[in-house]
Amino acid sequence: MTAISEPGRAGAAPTRADGTTAPSPEHVKPHPFASVPHKPAIGSPATTATKFMSLTQLAMLTVVAVASLRSTPAMAGYGLGSVTLFIIPAIFFLIPVALVAAELATGWKGGVFTWVRMAFGEKWGFQAIWLQWVQNVVWYPTQIAFIAASLAFVFLDPNLANSGFCTAIVILVIYWFSTFITLRGGNLFAKVGSWSGLAGTIFPGLLLIVFGAIWLGTGQGSQTPLTASAIIPPFTGIASIVLIVSNVLAYAGMEVNAVHANDLKNPGSGYPKTVLIASLLILGIFIFPTIAISVAVPSSELGLTTGINLAFKTYFDAWGMGWATPVISLLTSRWEPSPRS
């Protein structure tokens, strides 16, 4: 609270609104960023980090929040055409959102709620943050359905990956488990999400890229055409437009970690750099693993929840490493609290 002095007593020690004594201005620590015009009120607790994040740390947190291998099987059926279908939404959505988030995060401390509230008022701020949260009603069960399919490859019969009943059971169990974990506090939430993201997205994604390169380098046949003309997907009217628009959801979440911009030592120049790094990594994680899947698995066999596991199974079986399929399926079935809420 802002310090106030008791009326009628010149030179009296500054006091808070509740009557307690507040420290004088000379005892208040200066703001760590000289370029920031506002300072904490006298007697208020510190509001900035004492330990700063590195550019790489914040970039990786953003990658984990946005990138996911779960959308790659649906695009793998288009082969090289998936490159175009990923790049178009990136140009018209990912890059603009990243630039806007970088500008707002370095100008106003906070996230979506703060930005919208300051521009349009309290009600619209609440509406914005509620819409950001409610998307999980649809998105989160879809994510857990992928986990259910991966767990079937690890512990059960792979055919159960197509069982609606088993998938429903897994969704309910994991949904409630994730709820209880989240209620334990933000620290545990962040640790589980970050580490599971690294193990379940970045590592398997890199493996798919390496396996696809080795597969083609050793002369194995590709299940999808790799000609230059294949990079342009066939246009099927409104269905193609819907597909491109649906890919926009794959890039949702770039603004989530904007609240951590002021945890950087120099947020003005640092946060835009983290956005650039994260954007390039996200594009790489989406595009190259998708091609690696389309190279190994025929489009007729691809499923929304089984495509990645089938790709790893194809690679491992071809190299006599079938035992590794359950291991990598366990990694790709990683659980995480929703980063988009």
mmCIF file of C-alpha atoms in Angstrom, residues 14-285:
data_model
loop_
_atom_site.group_PDB
_atom_site.id
_atom_site.type_symbol
_atom_site.label_atom_id
_atom_site.label_comp_id
_atom_site.label_asym_id
_atom_site.label_seq_id
_atom_site.Cartn_x
_atom_site.Cartn_y
_atom_site.Cartn_z
ATOM 1 C CA PRO A 14 5.202 7.756 7.078
ATOM 2 C CA THR A 15 2.445 5.312 7.902
ATOM 3 C CA ARG A 16 0.435 2.810 5.914
ATOM 4 C CA ALA A 17 -3.343 2.964 5.583
ATOM 5 C CA ASP A 18 -3.699 0.477 8.439
ATOM 6 C CA GLY A 19 -1.769 2.768 10.801
ATOM 7 C CA THR A 20 1.483 0.807 10.914
ATOM 8 C CA THR A 21 4.804 2.539 10.307
ATOM 9 C CA ALA A 22 6.163 2.353 6.769
ATOM 10 C CA PRO A 23 9.845 2.698 5.808
ATOM 11 C CA SER A 24 11.014 6.018 4.475
ATOM 12 C CA PRO A 25 11.878 6.365 0.759
ATOM 13 C CA GLU A 26 15.614 6.048 1.347
ATOM 14 C CA HIS A 27 15.092 2.571 2.813
ATOM 15 C CA VAL A 28 13.213 1.244 -0.220
ATOM 16 C CA LYS A 29 15.330 -0.830 -2.598
ATOM 17 C CA PRO A 30 15.573 0.717 -6.074
ATOM 18 C CA HIS A 31 13.840 -0.986 -8.979
ATOM 19 C CA PRO A 32 16.259 -3.465 -10.672
ATOM 20 C CA PHE A 33 15.434 -2.072 -14.142
ATOM 21 C CA ALA A 34 16.383 1.579 -14.423
ATOM 22 C CA SER A 35 14.318 1.945 -17.582
ATOM 23 C CA VAL A 36 11.071 0.965 -15.822
ATOM 24 C CA PRO A 37 9.253 4.203 -14.882
ATOM 25 C CA HIS A 38 7.109 2.789 -12.055
ATOM 26 C CA LYS A 39 8.495 1.756 -8.667
ATOM 27 C CA PRO A 40 6.967 -0.297 -5.856
ATOM 28 C CA ALA A 41 5.043 1.653 -3.250
ATOM 29 C CA ILE A 42 6.834 2.397 -0.010
ATOM 30 C CA GLY A 43 6.508 -0.569 2.303
ATOM 31 C CA SER A 44 5.245 -2.904 -0.401
ATOM 32 C CA PRO A 45 6.877 -6.311 -0.870
ATOM 33 C CA ALA A 46 9.324 -6.882 -3.694
ATOM 34 C CA THR A 47 7.560 -7.614 -6.968
ATOM 35 C CA THR A 48 10.482 -8.613 -9.192
ATOM 36 C CA ALA A 49 12.685 -11.666 -9.365
ATOM 37 C CA THR A 50 15.970 -11.730 -7.468
ATOM 38 C CA LYS A 51 17.242 -14.503 -9.767
ATOM 39 C CA PHE A 52 16.865 -13.936 -13.467
ATOM 40 C CA MET A 53 15.903 -16.448 -16.142
ATOM 41 C CA SER A 54 18.187 -16.967 -19.101
ATOM 42 C CA LEU A 55 16.986 -16.508 -22.681
ATOM 43 C CA THR A 56 17.297 -20.243 -23.267
ATOM 44 C CA GLN A 57 15.248 -21.157 -20.192
ATOM 45 C CA LEU A 58 12.321 -18.922 -21.124
ATOM 46 C CA ALA A 59 12.501 -20.009 -24.775
ATOM 47 C CA MET A 60 12.316 -23.668 -23.730
ATOM 48 C CA LEU A 61 9.358 -22.974 -21.426
ATOM 49 C CA THR A 62 7.566 -21.398 -24.379
ATOM 50 C CA VAL A 63 8.377 -24.339 -26.655
ATOM 51 C CA VAL A 64 7.033 -26.781 -24.069
ATOM 52 C CA ALA A 65 3.846 -24.725 -23.686
ATOM 53 C CA VAL A 66 3.136 -24.585 -27.427
ATOM 54 C CA ALA A 67 4.769 -27.461 -29.306
ATOM 55 C CA SER A 68 3.316 -30.936 -29.180
ATOM 56 C CA LEU A 69 3.794 -34.036 -31.295
ATOM 57 C CA ARG A 70 0.114 -34.871 -30.968
ATOM 58 C CA SER A 71 -0.913 -32.848 -34.011
ATOM 59 C CA THR A 72 1.716 -34.362 -36.303
ATOM 60 C CA PRO A 73 -0.043 -37.655 -37.220
ATOM 61 C CA ALA A 74 -3.046 -35.795 -38.642
ATOM 62 C CA MET A 75 -0.715 -33.820 -40.919
ATOM 63 C CA ALA A 76 1.603 -36.699 -41.825
ATOM 64 C CA GLY A 77 -0.904 -37.981 -44.375
ATOM 65 C CA TYR A 78 -0.131 -34.925 -46.521
ATOM 66 C CA GLY A 79 3.575 -35.752 -46.716
ATOM 67 C CA LEU A 80 5.670 -32.809 -47.852
ATOM 68 C CA GLY A 81 2.445 -30.865 -48.277
ATOM 69 C CA SER A 82 2.301 -30.631 -44.479
ATOM 70 C CA VAL A 83 5.189 -28.144 -44.662
ATOM 71 C CA THR A 84 2.928 -25.677 -46.465
ATOM 72 C CA LEU A 85 0.026 -26.422 -44.130
ATOM 73 C CA PHE A 86 2.219 -25.595 -41.129
ATOM 74 C CA ILE A 87 3.928 -22.533 -42.582
ATOM 75 C CA ILE A 88 0.754 -20.687 -43.672
ATOM 76 C CA PRO A 89 -0.749 -20.556 -40.135
ATOM 77 C CA ALA A 90 2.704 -19.695 -38.785
ATOM 78 C CA ILE A 91 2.899 -16.623 -41.032
ATOM 79 C CA PHE A 92 -0.616 -15.404 -40.316
ATOM 80 C CA PHE A 93 -0.933 -16.426 -36.652
ATOM 81 C CA LEU A 94 2.247 -17.627 -34.899
ATOM 82 C CA ILE A 95 4.487 -14.735 -35.932
ATOM 83 C CA PRO A 96 1.909 -11.943 -35.327
ATOM 84 C CA VAL A 97 0.935 -13.368 -31.926
ATOM 85 C CA ALA A 98 4.598 -13.737 -30.988
ATOM 86 C CA LEU A 99 5.352 -10.115 -31.936
ATOM 87 C CA VAL A 100 2.292 -8.768 -30.128
ATOM 88 C CA ALA A 101 3.094 -10.821 -27.013
ATOM 89 C CA ALA A 102 6.673 -9.534 -27.065
ATOM 90 C CA GLU A 103 5.493 -5.913 -27.307
ATOM 91 C CA LEU A 104 2.834 -6.189 -24.591
ATOM 92 C CA ALA A 105 4.928 -8.278 -22.209
ATOM 93 C CA THR A 106 7.776 -5.767 -22.208
ATOM 94 C CA GLY A 107 5.426 -2.796 -21.825
ATOM 95 C CA TRP A 108 3.034 -4.052 -19.160
ATOM 96 C CA LYS A 109 3.773 -6.567 -16.461
ATOM 97 C CA GLY A 110 1.255 -9.384 -16.547
ATOM 98 C CA GLY A 111 -0.528 -11.520 -19.112
ATOM 99 C CA VAL A 112 -3.686 -11.638 -21.201
ATOM 100 C CA PHE A 113 -5.959 -10.547 -18.338
ATOM 101 C CA THR A 114 -3.827 -7.480 -17.585
ATOM 102 C CA TRP A 115 -3.492 -6.434 -21.225
ATOM 103 C CA VAL A 116 -7.194 -6.711 -22.052
ATOM 104 C CA ARG A 117 -8.276 -5.157 -18.744
ATOM 105 C CA MET A 118 -6.093 -2.112 -19.270
ATOM 106 C CA ALA A 119 -7.370 -1.653 -22.832
ATOM 107 C CA PHE A 120 -11.077 -2.451 -22.477
ATOM 108 C CA GLY A 121 -11.886 -2.786 -18.783
ATOM 109 C CA GLU A 122 -12.345 -5.404 -16.082
ATOM 110 C CA LYS A 123 -15.215 -7.334 -17.710
ATOM 111 C CA TRP A 124 -13.433 -7.814 -21.027
ATOM 112 C CA GLY A 125 -10.266 -8.837 -19.182
ATOM 113 C CA PHE A 126 -12.225 -11.546 -17.376
ATOM 114 C CA GLN A 127 -13.836 -12.616 -20.662
ATOM 115 C CA ALA A 128 -10.421 -12.964 -22.325
ATOM 116 C CA ILE A 129 -8.891 -15.056 -19.564
ATOM 117 C CA TRP A 130 -12.034 -17.189 -19.304
ATOM 118 C CA LEU A 131 -11.932 -17.974 -23.023
ATOM 119 C CA GLN A 132 -8.258 -18.884 -22.694
ATOM 120 C CA TRP A 133 -9.174 -21.314 -19.936
ATOM 121 C CA VAL A 134 -12.370 -22.836 -21.325
ATOM 122 C CA GLN A 135 -10.647 -24.084 -24.480
ATOM 123 C CA ASN A 136 -9.200 -26.800 -22.274
ATOM 124 C CA VAL A 137 -12.675 -28.325 -21.955
ATOM 125 C CA VAL A 138 -12.165 -29.571 -25.525
ATOM 126 C CA TRP A 139 -8.395 -29.596 -25.861
ATOM 127 C CA TYR A 140 -7.393 -31.421 -22.681
ATOM 128 C CA PRO A 141 -9.463 -34.617 -23.221
ATOM 129 C CA THR A 142 -8.091 -34.813 -26.765
ATOM 130 C CA GLN A 143 -4.571 -34.619 -25.381
ATOM 131 C CA ILE A 144 -5.270 -37.362 -22.842
ATOM 132 C CA ALA A 145 -6.746 -39.579 -25.588
ATOM 133 C CA PHE A 146 -3.291 -39.527 -27.169
ATOM 134 C CA ILE A 147 -1.775 -40.533 -23.831
ATOM 135 C CA ALA A 148 -4.255 -43.423 -23.572
ATOM 136 C CA ALA A 149 -3.170 -44.727 -26.985
ATOM 137 C CA SER A 150 0.504 -44.523 -26.022
ATOM 138 C CA LEU A 151 -0.097 -46.345 -22.730
ATOM 139 C CA ALA A 152 -1.837 -49.125 -24.659
ATOM 140 C CA PHE A 153 1.378 -49.634 -26.644
ATOM 141 C CA VAL A 154 3.412 -49.764 -23.422
ATOM 142 C CA PHE A 155 1.417 -51.878 -20.958
ATOM 143 C CA LEU A 156 -1.558 -53.357 -22.802
ATOM 144 C CA ASP A 157 -2.680 -54.620 -26.188
ATOM 145 C CA PRO A 158 -2.031 -51.998 -28.927
ATOM 146 C CA ASN A 159 -5.523 -52.747 -30.248
ATOM 147 C CA LEU A 160 -6.919 -51.095 -27.115
ATOM 148 C CA ALA A 161 -5.684 -47.782 -28.522
ATOM 149 C CA ASN A 162 -8.858 -47.792 -30.620
ATOM 150 C CA SER A 163 -11.153 -48.702 -27.725
ATOM 151 C CA GLY A 164 -13.405 -45.826 -26.735
ATOM 152 C CA PHE A 165 -14.159 -47.361 -23.334
ATOM 153 C CA CYS A 166 -10.490 -47.727 -22.324
ATOM 154 C CA THR A 167 -9.740 -44.244 -23.611
ATOM 155 C CA ALA A 168 -12.588 -42.795 -21.528
ATOM 156 C CA ILE A 169 -11.284 -44.501 -18.362
ATOM 157 C CA VAL A 170 -7.775 -43.107 -18.898
ATOM 158 C CA ILE A 171 -9.142 -39.623 -19.594
ATOM 159 C CA LEU A 172 -11.118 -39.553 -16.338
ATOM 160 C CA VAL A 173 -8.255 -40.897 -14.206
ATOM 161 C CA ILE A 174 -5.591 -38.568 -15.608
ATOM 162 C CA TYR A 175 -7.911 -35.555 -15.643
ATOM 163 C CA TRP A 176 -8.602 -35.859 -11.925
ATOM 164 C CA PHE A 177 -4.985 -36.707 -11.142
ATOM 165 C CA SER A 178 -3.828 -33.587 -12.985
ATOM 166 C CA THR A 179 -6.384 -31.512 -11.111
ATOM 167 C CA PHE A 180 -5.049 -32.654 -7.737
ATOM 168 C CA ILE A 181 -1.438 -32.022 -8.821
ATOM 169 C CA THR A 182 -2.311 -28.507 -9.953
ATOM 170 C CA LEU A 183 -4.028 -27.768 -6.638
ATOM 171 C CA ARG A 184 -0.782 -28.576 -4.809
ATOM 172 C CA GLY A 185 0.746 -25.317 -6.046
ATOM 173 C CA GLY A 186 2.480 -23.590 -8.926
ATOM 174 C CA ASN A 187 5.999 -24.872 -8.230
ATOM 175 C CA LEU A 188 5.072 -28.526 -8.602
ATOM 176 C CA PHE A 189 2.871 -27.648 -11.572
ATOM 177 C CA ALA A 190 5.749 -25.895 -13.369
ATOM 178 C CA LYS A 191 8.316 -28.596 -12.647
ATOM 179 C CA VAL A 192 6.109 -31.439 -13.866
ATOM 180 C CA GLY A 193 5.098 -29.537 -16.997
ATOM 181 C CA SER A 194 8.645 -28.475 -17.932
ATOM 182 C CA TRP A 195 10.405 -31.790 -17.394
ATOM 183 C CA SER A 196 7.660 -33.871 -18.977
ATOM 184 C CA GLY A 197 7.639 -31.512 -21.943
ATOM 185 C CA LEU A 198 11.357 -31.943 -22.514
ATOM 186 C CA ALA A 199 11.149 -35.726 -22.184
ATOM 187 C CA GLY A 200 7.885 -36.186 -24.058
ATOM 188 C CA THR A 201 8.122 -33.646 -26.885
ATOM 189 C CA ILE A 202 11.624 -32.443 -27.661
ATOM 190 C CA PHE A 203 13.491 -35.724 -27.171
ATOM 191 C CA PRO A 204 11.039 -37.925 -29.157
ATOM 192 C CA GLY A 205 10.828 -35.210 -31.814
ATOM 193 C CA LEU A 206 14.589 -35.212 -32.260
ATOM 194 C CA LEU A 207 14.573 -39.015 -32.407
ATOM 195 C CA LEU A 208 11.988 -38.983 -35.194
ATOM 196 C CA ILE A 209 14.073 -36.498 -37.171
ATOM 197 C CA VAL A 210 17.225 -38.601 -36.780
ATOM 198 C CA PHE A 211 15.404 -41.853 -37.589
ATOM 199 C CA GLY A 212 13.798 -40.357 -40.679
ATOM 200 C CA ALA A 213 17.174 -39.126 -41.930
ATOM 201 C CA ILE A 214 18.797 -42.516 -41.316
ATOM 202 C CA TRP A 215 15.854 -44.292 -42.989
ATOM 203 C CA LEU A 216 16.213 -42.274 -46.167
ATOM 204 C CA GLY A 217 20.011 -42.229 -46.010
ATOM 205 C CA THR A 218 20.176 -46.021 -45.990
ATOM 206 C CA GLY A 219 17.985 -46.306 -49.078
ATOM 207 C CA GLN A 220 14.750 -47.384 -47.413
ATOM 208 C CA GLY A 221 11.615 -46.596 -49.394
ATOM 209 C CA SER A 222 9.419 -43.648 -48.466
ATOM 210 C CA GLN A 223 5.674 -44.052 -47.960
ATOM 211 C CA THR A 224 5.084 -40.540 -49.305
ATOM 212 C CA PRO A 225 6.331 -38.789 -52.468
ATOM 213 C CA LEU A 226 9.395 -36.635 -51.826
ATOM 214 C CA THR A 227 9.295 -34.644 -55.049
ATOM 215 C CA ALA A 228 9.300 -30.844 -55.191
ATOM 216 C CA SER A 229 5.729 -30.780 -56.480
ATOM 217 C CA ALA A 230 4.514 -32.654 -53.372
ATOM 218 C CA ILE A 231 5.181 -29.617 -51.192
ATOM 219 C CA ILE A 232 1.956 -28.077 -52.520
ATOM 220 C CA PRO A 233 -0.959 -30.024 -50.981
ATOM 221 C CA PRO A 234 -3.998 -30.774 -53.145
ATOM 222 C CA PHE A 235 -6.711 -28.163 -52.804
ATOM 223 C CA THR A 236 -10.055 -29.727 -51.934
ATOM 224 C CA GLY A 237 -12.092 -26.581 -51.459
ATOM 225 C CA ILE A 238 -13.460 -25.631 -48.068
ATOM 226 C CA ALA A 239 -11.927 -28.743 -46.471
ATOM 227 C CA SER A 240 -8.409 -27.442 -47.189
ATOM 228 C CA ILE A 241 -9.239 -24.045 -45.704
ATOM 229 C CA VAL A 242 -10.655 -25.701 -42.581
ATOM 230 C CA LEU A 243 -7.480 -27.772 -42.254
ATOM 231 C CA ILE A 244 -5.269 -24.685 -42.377
ATOM 232 C CA VAL A 245 -7.462 -22.891 -39.854
ATOM 233 C CA SER A 246 -7.407 -25.913 -37.535
ATOM 234 C CA ASN A 247 -3.617 -25.798 -37.579
ATOM 235 C CA VAL A 248 -3.831 -22.389 -35.922
ATOM 236 C CA LEU A 249 -4.721 -24.194 -32.685
ATOM 237 C CA ALA A 250 -1.395 -26.018 -32.866
ATOM 238 C CA TYR A 251 0.338 -22.667 -32.312
ATOM 239 C CA ALA A 252 -1.860 -21.510 -29.434
ATOM 240 C CA GLY A 253 0.006 -20.562 -26.276
ATOM 241 C CA MET A 254 2.753 -18.193 -27.437
ATOM 242 C CA GLU A 255 1.433 -15.555 -25.055
ATOM 243 C CA VAL A 256 1.275 -17.823 -21.993
ATOM 244 C CA ASN A 257 4.829 -17.200 -20.768
ATOM 245 C CA ALA A 258 4.719 -13.463 -21.411
ATOM 246 C CA VAL A 259 4.123 -13.045 -17.671
ATOM 247 C CA HIS A 260 7.747 -14.150 -17.179
ATOM 248 C CA ALA A 261 9.204 -11.439 -19.448
ATOM 249 C CA ASN A 262 10.245 -9.319 -16.463
ATOM 250 C CA ASP A 263 12.102 -12.296 -15.006
ATOM 251 C CA LEU A 264 14.759 -11.696 -17.679
ATOM 252 C CA LYS A 265 17.695 -9.453 -16.842
ATOM 253 C CA ASN A 266 16.945 -7.223 -19.836
ATOM 254 C CA PRO A 267 13.315 -7.868 -20.849
ATOM 255 C CA GLY A 268 13.174 -5.113 -23.462
ATOM 256 C CA SER A 269 15.671 -6.825 -25.776
ATOM 257 C CA GLY A 270 15.680 -10.297 -24.235
ATOM 258 C CA TYR A 271 12.035 -11.310 -24.533
ATOM 259 C CA PRO A 272 11.772 -10.696 -28.306
ATOM 260 C CA LYS A 273 14.853 -12.906 -28.710
ATOM 261 C CA THR A 274 13.240 -15.715 -26.698
ATOM 262 C CA VAL A 275 10.135 -15.420 -28.883
ATOM 263 C CA LEU A 276 12.253 -15.732 -32.044
ATOM 264 C CA ILE A 277 14.144 -18.745 -30.703
ATOM 265 C CA ALA A 278 10.946 -20.434 -29.534
ATOM 266 C CA SER A 279 9.164 -19.781 -32.852
ATOM 267 C CA LEU A 280 11.947 -21.396 -34.876
ATOM 268 C CA LEU A 281 12.086 -24.412 -32.542
ATOM 269 C CA ILE A 282 8.297 -24.825 -32.629
ATOM 270 C CA LEU A 283 8.260 -24.834 -36.427
ATOM 271 C CA GLY A 284 11.061 -27.410 -36.460
ATOM 272 C CA ILE A 285 9.295 -29.658 -33.948
#
